[in-house]
Each structure stands twice: as structure tokens, then as C-alpha cells.
mmCIF file of C-alpha atoms and ligand atoms in Angstrom:
data_model
loop_
_atom_site.group_PDB
_atom_site.id
_atom_site.type_symbol
_atom_site.label_atom_id
_atom_site.label_comp_id
_atom_site.label_asym_id
_atom_site.label_seq_id
_atom_site.Cartn_x
_atom_site.Cartn_y
_atom_site.Cartn_z
ATOM 1 C CA UNK A 274 -12.530 -6.758 -19.023
ATOM 2 C CA UNK A 275 -16.010 -8.857 -19.032
ATOM 3 C CA UNK A 276 -18.961 -7.066 -18.389
ATOM 4 C CA UNK A 277 -21.855 -9.559 -17.835
ATOM 5 C CA UNK A 278 -24.915 -8.570 -19.724
ATOM 6 C CA UNK A 279 -27.148 -6.226 -17.339
ATOM 7 C CA UNK A 280 -30.657 -5.347 -18.819
ATOM 8 C CA UNK A 281 -31.805 -1.432 -18.322
ATOM 9 C CA UNK A 282 -34.248 -2.223 -16.169
ATOM 10 C CA UNK A 283 -33.079 -4.705 -13.965
ATOM 11 C CA UNK A 284 -31.647 -4.478 -10.831
ATOM 12 C CA UNK A 285 -27.680 -2.698 -10.866
ATOM 13 C CA UNK A 286 -24.912 -5.067 -10.256
ATOM 14 C CA UNK A 287 -23.932 -3.217 -7.593
ATOM 15 C CA UNK A 288 -26.887 -3.992 -5.358
ATOM 16 C CA UNK A 289 -28.453 -0.646 -4.768
ATOM 17 C CA UNK A 290 -31.822 -1.958 -5.213
ATOM 18 C CA UNK A 291 -31.739 0.767 -8.253
ATOM 19 C CA UNK A 292 -32.500 0.215 -11.489
ATOM 20 C CA UNK A 293 -29.333 -0.381 -13.863
ATOM 21 C CA UNK A 294 -30.521 2.733 -15.681
ATOM 22 C CA UNK A 295 -30.961 4.742 -13.380
ATOM 23 C CA UNK A 296 -27.813 3.435 -11.435
ATOM 24 C CA UNK A 297 -24.243 2.251 -12.482
ATOM 25 C CA UNK A 298 -25.308 2.423 -16.418
ATOM 26 C CA UNK A 299 -23.193 5.459 -17.177
ATOM 27 C CA UNK A 300 -20.537 5.144 -15.129
ATOM 28 C CA UNK A 301 -20.186 1.539 -17.116
ATOM 29 C CA UNK A 302 -19.946 3.271 -19.863
ATOM 30 C CA UNK A 303 -17.188 5.915 -19.375
ATOM 31 C CA UNK A 304 -15.302 2.746 -18.336
ATOM 32 C CA UNK A 305 -16.240 1.017 -20.976
ATOM 33 C CA UNK A 306 -15.332 4.382 -23.365
ATOM 34 C CA UNK A 307 -11.737 3.951 -21.700
ATOM 35 C CA UNK A 308 -11.301 0.498 -22.749
ATOM 36 C CA UNK A 309 -12.163 0.765 -25.850
ATOM 37 C CA UNK A 310 -9.182 3.394 -25.968
ATOM 38 C CA UNK A 311 -6.589 0.279 -25.118
ATOM 39 C CA UNK A 312 -6.731 1.346 -21.635
ATOM 40 C CA UNK A 313 -6.482 -1.346 -18.344
ATOM 41 C CA UNK A 314 -9.582 -0.782 -16.488
ATOM 42 C CA UNK A 315 -10.932 -2.502 -13.289
ATOM 43 C CA UNK A 316 -13.375 -5.384 -13.553
ATOM 44 C CA UNK A 317 -16.183 -4.665 -10.788
ATOM 45 C CA UNK A 318 -15.022 -6.905 -8.596
ATOM 46 C CA UNK A 319 -12.368 -4.264 -7.473
ATOM 47 C CA UNK A 320 -14.804 -1.958 -6.887
ATOM 48 C CA UNK A 321 -15.917 -1.690 -3.197
ATOM 49 C CA UNK A 322 -19.263 -1.254 -1.598
ATOM 50 C CA UNK A 323 -20.196 1.386 0.650
ATOM 51 C CA UNK A 324 -20.356 -1.866 2.808
ATOM 52 C CA UNK A 325 -16.988 -3.132 2.660
ATOM 53 C CA UNK A 326 -15.503 0.302 2.564
ATOM 54 C CA UNK A 327 -17.417 0.066 6.092
ATOM 55 C CA UNK A 328 -15.227 -3.098 6.501
ATOM 56 C CA UNK A 329 -12.073 -2.276 5.465
ATOM 57 C CA UNK A 330 -11.798 1.006 7.679
ATOM 58 C CA UNK A 331 -13.129 -0.619 10.540
ATOM 59 C CA UNK A 332 -9.819 -3.157 9.864
ATOM 60 C CA UNK A 333 -7.998 -0.186 9.284
ATOM 61 C CA UNK A 334 -8.813 1.706 12.922
ATOM 62 C CA UNK A 335 -6.646 -1.499 14.073
ATOM 63 C CA UNK A 336 -3.990 -1.691 11.956
ATOM 64 C CA UNK A 337 -3.373 2.454 12.679
ATOM 65 C CA UNK A 338 -3.911 1.852 16.407
ATOM 66 C CA UNK A 339 -0.858 -0.511 16.026
ATOM 67 C CA UNK A 340 1.193 1.711 14.290
ATOM 68 C CA UNK A 341 0.234 4.315 16.838
ATOM 69 C CA UNK A 342 1.234 2.123 19.682
ATOM 70 C CA UNK A 343 4.812 1.021 17.550
ATOM 71 C CA UNK A 344 5.344 4.883 17.552
ATOM 72 C CA UNK A 345 4.704 5.117 21.609
ATOM 73 C CA UNK A 346 7.096 2.325 22.586
ATOM 74 C CA UNK A 347 9.478 1.935 19.481
ATOM 75 C CA UNK A 348 13.497 2.606 21.003
ATOM 76 C CA UNK A 349 17.069 2.275 20.873
ATOM 77 C CA UNK A 350 18.327 -1.143 23.065
ATOM 78 C CA UNK A 351 14.533 -3.076 22.128
ATOM 79 C CA UNK A 352 14.384 -6.187 19.777
ATOM 80 C CA UNK A 353 12.053 -6.084 16.533
ATOM 81 C CA UNK A 354 10.987 -9.755 17.971
ATOM 82 C CA UNK A 355 9.306 -6.840 21.000
ATOM 83 C CA UNK A 356 7.919 -5.029 18.388
ATOM 84 C CA UNK A 357 5.796 -8.015 16.661
ATOM 85 C CA UNK A 358 4.812 -8.434 20.533
ATOM 86 C CA UNK A 359 2.891 -5.189 20.417
ATOM 87 C CA UNK A 360 1.800 -6.000 16.808
ATOM 88 C CA UNK A 361 -0.097 -9.118 18.240
ATOM 89 C CA UNK A 362 -1.143 -7.496 21.904
ATOM 90 C CA UNK A 363 -2.992 -5.006 20.050
ATOM 91 C CA UNK A 364 -4.081 -6.365 17.190
ATOM 92 C CA UNK A 365 -5.791 -9.679 18.894
ATOM 93 C CA UNK A 366 -6.711 -7.417 21.572
ATOM 94 C CA UNK A 367 -8.831 -4.882 19.139
ATOM 95 C CA UNK A 368 -10.635 -8.243 17.645
ATOM 96 C CA UNK A 369 -8.169 -8.456 14.595
ATOM 97 C CA UNK A 370 -5.751 -11.218 13.209
ATOM 98 C CA UNK A 371 -2.263 -9.943 11.881
ATOM 99 C CA UNK A 372 -2.420 -10.512 8.054
ATOM 100 C CA UNK A 373 0.883 -11.097 7.816
ATOM 101 C CA UNK A 374 1.402 -14.301 10.218
ATOM 102 C CA UNK A 375 1.448 -17.231 8.155
ATOM 103 C CA UNK A 376 1.244 -15.534 4.545
ATOM 104 C CA UNK A 377 2.252 -17.807 2.204
ATOM 105 C CA UNK A 378 4.717 -19.412 5.118
ATOM 106 C CA UNK A 379 5.393 -15.702 6.497
ATOM 107 C CA UNK A 380 6.934 -16.432 10.513
ATOM 108 C CA UNK A 381 6.000 -13.312 12.087
ATOM 109 C CA UNK A 382 3.058 -10.793 12.225
ATOM 110 C CA UNK A 383 4.687 -7.859 10.828
ATOM 111 C CA UNK A 384 7.448 -6.565 8.896
ATOM 112 C CA UNK A 385 10.549 -4.548 10.602
ATOM 113 C CA UNK A 386 12.929 -3.356 7.871
ATOM 114 C CA UNK A 387 16.057 -1.416 9.108
ATOM 115 C CA UNK A 388 18.641 0.734 7.658
ATOM 116 C CA UNK A 389 20.099 -1.214 4.151
ATOM 117 C CA UNK A 390 17.022 -3.849 4.120
ATOM 118 C CA UNK A 391 13.998 -2.828 1.389
ATOM 119 C CA UNK A 392 11.020 -4.848 2.880
ATOM 120 C CA UNK A 393 10.026 -7.883 4.906
ATOM 121 C CA UNK A 394 12.413 -8.041 7.431
ATOM 122 C CA UNK A 395 11.487 -10.486 9.982
ATOM 123 C CA UNK A 396 11.331 -9.789 13.586
ATOM 124 C CA UNK A 397 13.758 -11.518 15.646
ATOM 125 C CA UNK A 398 15.139 -11.122 19.295
ATOM 126 C CA UNK A 399 18.830 -10.972 18.067
ATOM 127 C CA UNK A 400 18.001 -7.463 16.033
ATOM 128 C CA UNK A 401 18.272 -4.704 18.387
ATOM 129 C CA UNK A 402 17.283 -1.403 17.679
ATOM 130 C CA UNK A 403 20.555 0.859 17.523
ATOM 131 C CA UNK A 404 21.209 4.468 17.767
ATOM 132 C CA UNK A 405 20.766 5.890 14.410
ATOM 133 C CA UNK A 406 18.686 3.346 12.619
ATOM 134 C CA UNK A 407 15.952 4.013 10.104
ATOM 135 C CA UNK A 408 13.216 1.860 10.363
ATOM 136 C CA UNK A 409 10.149 0.720 8.646
ATOM 137 C CA UNK A 410 6.968 -1.044 10.428
ATOM 138 C CA UNK A 411 4.781 -2.600 8.128
ATOM 139 C CA UNK A 412 1.527 -4.029 9.338
ATOM 140 C CA UNK A 413 -1.488 -5.210 7.587
ATOM 141 C CA UNK A 414 -4.721 -6.392 9.838
ATOM 142 C CA UNK A 415 -7.751 -8.812 8.872
ATOM 143 C CA UNK A 416 -10.841 -8.259 10.565
ATOM 144 C CA UNK A 417 -14.339 -9.922 9.084
ATOM 145 C CA UNK A 418 -12.591 -10.818 6.413
ATOM 146 C CA UNK A 419 -11.533 -7.183 5.510
ATOM 147 C CA UNK A 420 -7.443 -6.217 5.130
ATOM 148 C CA UNK A 421 -6.283 -3.450 5.877
ATOM 149 C CA UNK A 422 -2.287 -2.215 5.436
ATOM 150 C CA UNK A 423 0.048 0.586 5.770
ATOM 151 C CA UNK A 424 3.488 0.998 6.773
ATOM 152 C CA UNK A 425 5.764 3.777 8.489
ATOM 153 C CA UNK A 426 9.404 4.758 9.170
ATOM 154 C CA UNK A 427 10.617 5.267 12.739
ATOM 155 C CA UNK A 428 14.045 7.099 13.522
ATOM 156 C CA UNK A 429 16.263 6.120 16.285
ATOM 157 C CA UNK A 430 18.094 7.919 18.199
ATOM 158 C CA UNK A 431 20.805 10.495 16.250
ATOM 159 C CA UNK A 432 19.963 9.951 12.597
ATOM 160 C CA UNK A 433 22.159 11.427 10.577
ATOM 161 C CA UNK A 434 21.101 14.206 7.735
ATOM 162 C CA UNK A 435 21.250 11.906 4.969
ATOM 163 C CA UNK A 436 19.160 9.291 6.636
ATOM 164 C CA UNK A 437 16.773 11.491 7.800
ATOM 165 C CA UNK A 438 16.366 13.159 4.381
ATOM 166 C CA UNK A 439 15.448 9.690 3.030
ATOM 167 C CA UNK A 440 12.836 9.433 5.669
ATOM 168 C CA UNK A 441 11.504 12.719 4.547
ATOM 169 C CA UNK A 442 11.896 12.809 0.890
ATOM 170 C CA UNK A 443 10.181 8.845 0.534
ATOM 171 C CA UNK A 444 7.284 10.413 2.651
ATOM 172 C CA UNK A 445 7.176 13.516 0.377
ATOM 173 C CA UNK A 446 7.348 10.596 -2.744
ATOM 174 C CA UNK A 447 3.965 9.486 -1.171
ATOM 175 C CA UNK A 448 2.213 12.388 -0.716
ATOM 176 C CA UNK A 449 2.905 13.495 -4.144
ATOM 177 C CA UNK A 450 1.303 10.171 -5.232
ATOM 178 C CA UNK A 451 -1.535 10.586 -3.193
ATOM 179 C CA UNK A 452 -2.084 13.884 -5.036
ATOM 180 C CA UNK A 453 -2.451 12.022 -8.794
ATOM 181 C CA UNK A 454 -5.160 9.709 -7.210
ATOM 182 C CA UNK A 455 -8.033 11.526 -9.003
ATOM 183 C CA UNK A 456 -11.013 9.448 -10.550
ATOM 184 C CA UNK A 457 -10.660 8.788 -14.352
ATOM 185 C CA UNK A 458 -7.084 9.487 -14.197
ATOM 186 C CA UNK A 459 -4.593 6.721 -14.477
ATOM 187 C CA UNK A 460 -2.369 4.855 -11.907
ATOM 188 C CA UNK A 461 0.605 5.906 -13.923
ATOM 189 C CA UNK A 462 0.024 9.328 -13.483
ATOM 190 C CA UNK A 463 0.382 8.375 -9.436
ATOM 191 C CA UNK A 464 3.719 6.196 -10.159
ATOM 192 C CA UNK A 465 5.032 8.766 -12.404
ATOM 193 C CA UNK A 466 4.818 11.441 -9.459
ATOM 194 C CA UNK A 467 6.165 9.409 -7.169
ATOM 195 C CA UNK A 468 9.250 8.356 -9.187
ATOM 196 C CA UNK A 469 9.875 11.781 -10.553
ATOM 197 C CA UNK A 470 10.481 13.584 -6.941
ATOM 198 C CA UNK A 471 12.632 10.752 -6.040
ATOM 199 C CA UNK A 472 14.660 10.945 -8.897
ATOM 200 C CA UNK A 473 15.095 15.101 -8.185
ATOM 201 C CA UNK A 474 16.617 14.295 -5.383
ATOM 202 C CA UNK A 475 19.115 11.936 -6.273
ATOM 203 C CA UNK A 476 16.927 8.728 -5.320
ATOM 204 C CA UNK A 477 16.011 5.392 -7.051
ATOM 205 C CA UNK A 478 12.653 3.947 -6.574
ATOM 206 C CA UNK A 479 12.392 -0.180 -6.318
ATOM 207 C CA UNK A 480 10.585 -0.927 -9.737
ATOM 208 C CA UNK A 481 9.683 -4.487 -9.136
ATOM 209 C CA UNK A 482 8.051 -4.289 -5.709
ATOM 210 C CA UNK A 483 5.195 -2.654 -5.730
ATOM 211 C CA UNK A 484 1.449 -1.677 -4.295
ATOM 212 C CA UNK A 485 -1.629 -3.583 -4.805
ATOM 213 C CA UNK A 486 -5.528 -3.715 -4.614
ATOM 214 C CA UNK A 487 -6.136 -4.538 -0.846
ATOM 215 C CA UNK A 488 -9.547 -4.786 0.857
ATOM 216 C CA UNK A 489 -11.035 -8.346 0.363
ATOM 217 C CA UNK A 490 -8.189 -10.007 -0.252
ATOM 218 C CA UNK A 491 -4.345 -8.782 1.082
ATOM 219 C CA UNK A 492 -3.137 -8.697 -2.311
ATOM 220 C CA UNK A 493 -5.671 -8.068 -5.066
ATOM 221 C CA UNK A 494 -5.405 -6.301 -8.592
ATOM 222 C CA UNK A 495 -3.760 -4.310 -9.625
ATOM 223 C CA UNK A 496 -0.564 -4.077 -9.343
ATOM 224 C CA UNK A 497 1.060 -0.866 -8.833
ATOM 225 C CA UNK A 498 3.848 0.343 -9.912
ATOM 226 C CA UNK A 499 5.685 3.329 -8.075
ATOM 227 C CA UNK A 500 7.923 4.149 -11.491
ATOM 228 C CA UNK A 501 5.140 4.396 -14.380
ATOM 229 C CA UNK A 502 4.612 6.562 -17.170
ATOM 230 C CA UNK A 503 1.813 8.904 -17.204
ATOM 231 C CA UNK A 504 -1.367 7.807 -19.212
ATOM 232 C CA UNK A 505 -0.270 3.963 -18.386
ATOM 233 C CA UNK A 506 -1.441 1.930 -16.274
ATOM 234 C CA UNK A 507 -4.857 0.927 -14.615
ATOM 235 C CA UNK A 508 -7.605 3.595 -14.712
ATOM 236 C CA UNK A 509 -8.252 5.179 -11.344
ATOM 237 C CA UNK A 510 -12.325 4.064 -10.612
ATOM 238 C CA UNK A 511 -14.071 5.236 -7.817
ATOM 239 C CA UNK A 512 -14.946 2.562 -5.168
ATOM 240 C CA UNK A 513 -11.056 1.094 -6.160
ATOM 241 C CA UNK A 514 -8.981 0.890 -2.739
ATOM 242 C CA UNK A 515 -4.908 -0.067 -3.321
ATOM 243 C CA UNK A 516 -1.644 1.269 -1.388
ATOM 244 C CA UNK A 517 0.741 3.672 -2.077
ATOM 245 C CA UNK A 518 4.074 1.717 -0.688
ATOM 246 C CA UNK A 519 7.522 3.298 -2.621
ATOM 247 C CA UNK A 520 10.702 1.733 -1.652
ATOM 248 C CA UNK A 521 13.223 4.941 -2.439
ATOM 249 C CA UNK A 522 16.916 3.952 -2.024
ATOM 250 C CA UNK A 523 19.589 6.485 -1.695
ATOM 251 C CA UNK A 524 22.055 4.273 -4.185
ATOM 252 C CA UNK A 525 20.707 1.798 -6.882
ATOM 253 C CA UNK A 526 16.901 0.823 -7.124
ATOM 254 C CA UNK A 527 18.274 -2.895 -7.272
ATOM 255 C CA UNK A 528 17.774 -5.514 -4.765
ATOM 256 C CA UNK A 529 18.408 -9.240 -3.585
ATOM 257 C CA UNK A 530 16.826 -11.750 -1.690
ATOM 258 C CA UNK A 531 17.534 -13.288 2.071
ATOM 259 C CA UNK A 532 18.700 -16.865 0.674
ATOM 260 C CA UNK A 533 18.309 -18.345 4.189
ATOM 261 C CA UNK A 534 14.976 -17.012 4.898
ATOM 262 C CA UNK A 535 13.621 -16.367 1.442
ATOM 263 C CA UNK A 536 11.581 -13.107 2.187
ATOM 264 C CA UNK A 537 14.059 -10.450 3.538
ATOM 265 C CA UNK A 538 15.300 -7.930 0.861
ATOM 266 C CA UNK A 539 18.296 -5.510 0.595
ATOM 267 C CA UNK A 540 19.622 -3.220 -1.226
ATOM 268 C CA UNK A 541 22.240 -4.404 -3.839
ATOM 269 C CA UNK A 542 25.070 -1.963 -2.877
ATOM 270 C CA UNK A 543 23.937 -2.169 1.327
ATOM 271 C CA UNK A 544 22.899 1.552 0.947
ATOM 272 C CA UNK A 545 19.698 3.045 3.134
ATOM 273 C CA UNK A 546 16.320 2.499 2.053
ATOM 274 C CA UNK A 547 12.914 4.204 3.447
ATOM 275 C CA UNK A 548 9.476 3.148 3.256
ATOM 276 C CA UNK A 549 5.765 4.108 3.823
ATOM 277 C CA UNK A 550 2.509 3.031 2.786
ATOM 278 C CA UNK A 551 -1.146 3.731 3.002
ATOM 279 C CA UNK A 552 -4.035 2.273 1.823
ATOM 280 C CA UNK A 553 -6.356 4.482 -0.749
ATOM 281 C CA UNK A 554 -9.595 4.455 -2.258
ATOM 282 C CA UNK A 555 -10.725 6.360 -5.022
ATOM 283 C CA UNK A 556 -13.534 8.729 -4.534
ATOM 284 C CA UNK A 557 -16.073 10.445 -7.327
ATOM 285 C CA UNK A 558 -14.119 13.534 -6.227
ATOM 286 C CA UNK A 559 -10.318 12.842 -5.806
ATOM 287 C CA UNK A 560 -9.391 10.026 -3.216
ATOM 288 C CA UNK A 561 -9.799 9.144 1.030
ATOM 289 C CA UNK A 562 -6.603 7.710 2.648
ATOM 290 C CA UNK A 563 -8.097 4.781 4.760
ATOM 291 C CA UNK A 564 -4.731 3.750 6.442
ATOM 292 C CA UNK A 565 -1.751 5.059 7.309
HETATM 293 N N1 MF3 B 760 2.787 -5.528 3.971
HETATM 294 C C1 MF3 B 760 3.385 -6.178 3.149
HETATM 295 C C2 MF3 B 760 2.580 -4.853 2.122
HETATM 296 O O1 MF3 B 760 2.860 -4.262 1.817
HETATM 297 C C3 MF3 B 760 2.858 -7.573 2.762
HETATM 298 C C4 MF3 B 760 3.764 -8.239 3.489
HETATM 299 S S1 MF3 B 760 3.996 -9.988 3.113
HETATM 300 C C5 MF3 B 760 4.666 -10.624 4.387
HETATM 301 O O2 MF3 B 760 1.985 -5.637 0.775
HETATM 302 F F1 MF3 B 760 4.233 -11.773 4.523
HETATM 303 F F2 MF3 B 760 6.110 -10.102 4.382
HETATM 304 F F3 MF3 B 760 4.187 -10.201 5.499
HETATM 305 CO CO1 CO B 761 1.097 -3.321 1.049
#
């Protein structure tokens, strides 16, 4: 990382108006110490200001309202296109923009991933929710240039005990990861907690698709692994905002991409996959979930 030179009596880079020596000097020294030890550390560009955090929270308010509305309306016999319609109605109704729409050519406003679909299921009038399905609804919103991102699982009708357990354990994996979001610890501590809980339950975690920094852009640094080792990956510093979004598979962690649409990811063995996602802020004392 590169620190530009700030004089000790110059205004702090964070915009507080205080002198650097009275503001972030000690903080930067602490980061620099970890960098000297060979750790990956965030640049200032990844540290959100109080204004940024307020902007992300306002965006997240829409994102969570969308998922709350989907939770109210989702039912057997409905198409995933109807879910996309709900996302558009609530998002635009509250003044936001669905971040998925046209993102790298993505054709819809939300991802709807059923059973053996790991992620990036594309809403369609032809895909009808059936009794026993498990579905992930992954939603992202832009408001005033600020991005929010979260996803939840829904069980349609009578879901088998095995699939219900996958959904519940995946949520626990996310919670175990969140417990490790502690300032001046490492992202690898978080990813390892996710992975260990999945393994202990006989599941596997997708390795090559991960979470991401999120807030001023949809996908920012760092890339967030859910299968990493303790003490590795980027240092977690107060002000960082990223997603935790483990995809947990009942069978193999391996997957393949839909050749026709270039988006949808399926489990290689056809067994089910579940995912939950939150967007989290690292604080001075721990963390705050901004979007869920
Ligand atoms: N919401 C996804 C994530 O968690 C990204 C979906 S990109 C899309 O990062 F284009 F598929 F919508
Ligand atoms: Co995400």
C-alpha cells in the first residue's frame, strides 16, 4: 500500500479538519506495523467516512425493505419473474436503482437461485416455485451512488429436513464468520470460521466465488474468501465495509457455469446449495451489520 505523505500538522486525510497528528497518525502507524509484518492491509480508499456510512445505510434500508416484501409475498406457484417485479417496484418506489440490472450485462434486477443453483439464477416467467424448493434471493441497491448488498434464503412449502438443515447451517456459518469480524484481526479468521462450521456439518464451501468490499462501488477490494486460514488475508480495519456471503453445498464444492446465459452457477453434482449474505462495517470495537 502507498501512504501519501501527510505532514503532522497538515489536515488529516479523513476530512475531519483536525491536524493529522491529532487524528489518524497513530491509526496509520498501526496499519503500517501490520504491513511491515507482511500482511495485506487496506488503503485509505477502502475506509468509509461517517458520511459514506450514512449513505450506505440509506441504500441498505431500501435493500432490506425489498427483501422484507419478498418474504411477505413469496409462495409456491409464483414465477421468479414476479420476484423481479417486486424488486423493481419497491426499489424504484423508494428512489433507488437495482444494482444488478445491466451490471456487466446482467439482464434482471435480482438473482433468484433455486436448489442446485449456487448463485446468479436469472428471474424468468418459466421458472415456477415448487413445493419443497429452497431459494436464495440476492438483492443489491444503489442510492445516491452508495451500494448495498444482501441475500436471504426462503423455504417454499414442505422442505425436506436435509434441505432445511442446509439452509439453517449456512446461516450459522455466516453468524460464525460475523463473530470474527473484529478490528485488527484478519479476514482469514472470518473465512476460516465459516468453513470450519460447514465442514463440521458435512458440507463444503464454494472456494472460487466470494464476498467483496462494497459501498462506493458494487464490488470493491478486498475479495473475501470463505475458506481462508486464520491470520491470513487482509487486516480488518475500522471503516472497512464488505460482504460475507458463503455458498454452502451439500455435496462437492465444485460448480459449473451455464453455457447459454453465461451467468448461472450450478453445483457440479446437482446437490443443493444455500447462501446468506450480509454487508458489514468494521467498527472500533467490533462490527455493525449494515444490510442483511
Ligand atoms: N449480488 C451479487 C453479489 O453478492 C452480485 C450479483 S451480480 C449480478 O455480489 F449481475 F449477477 F447481478
Ligand atoms: Co455480494
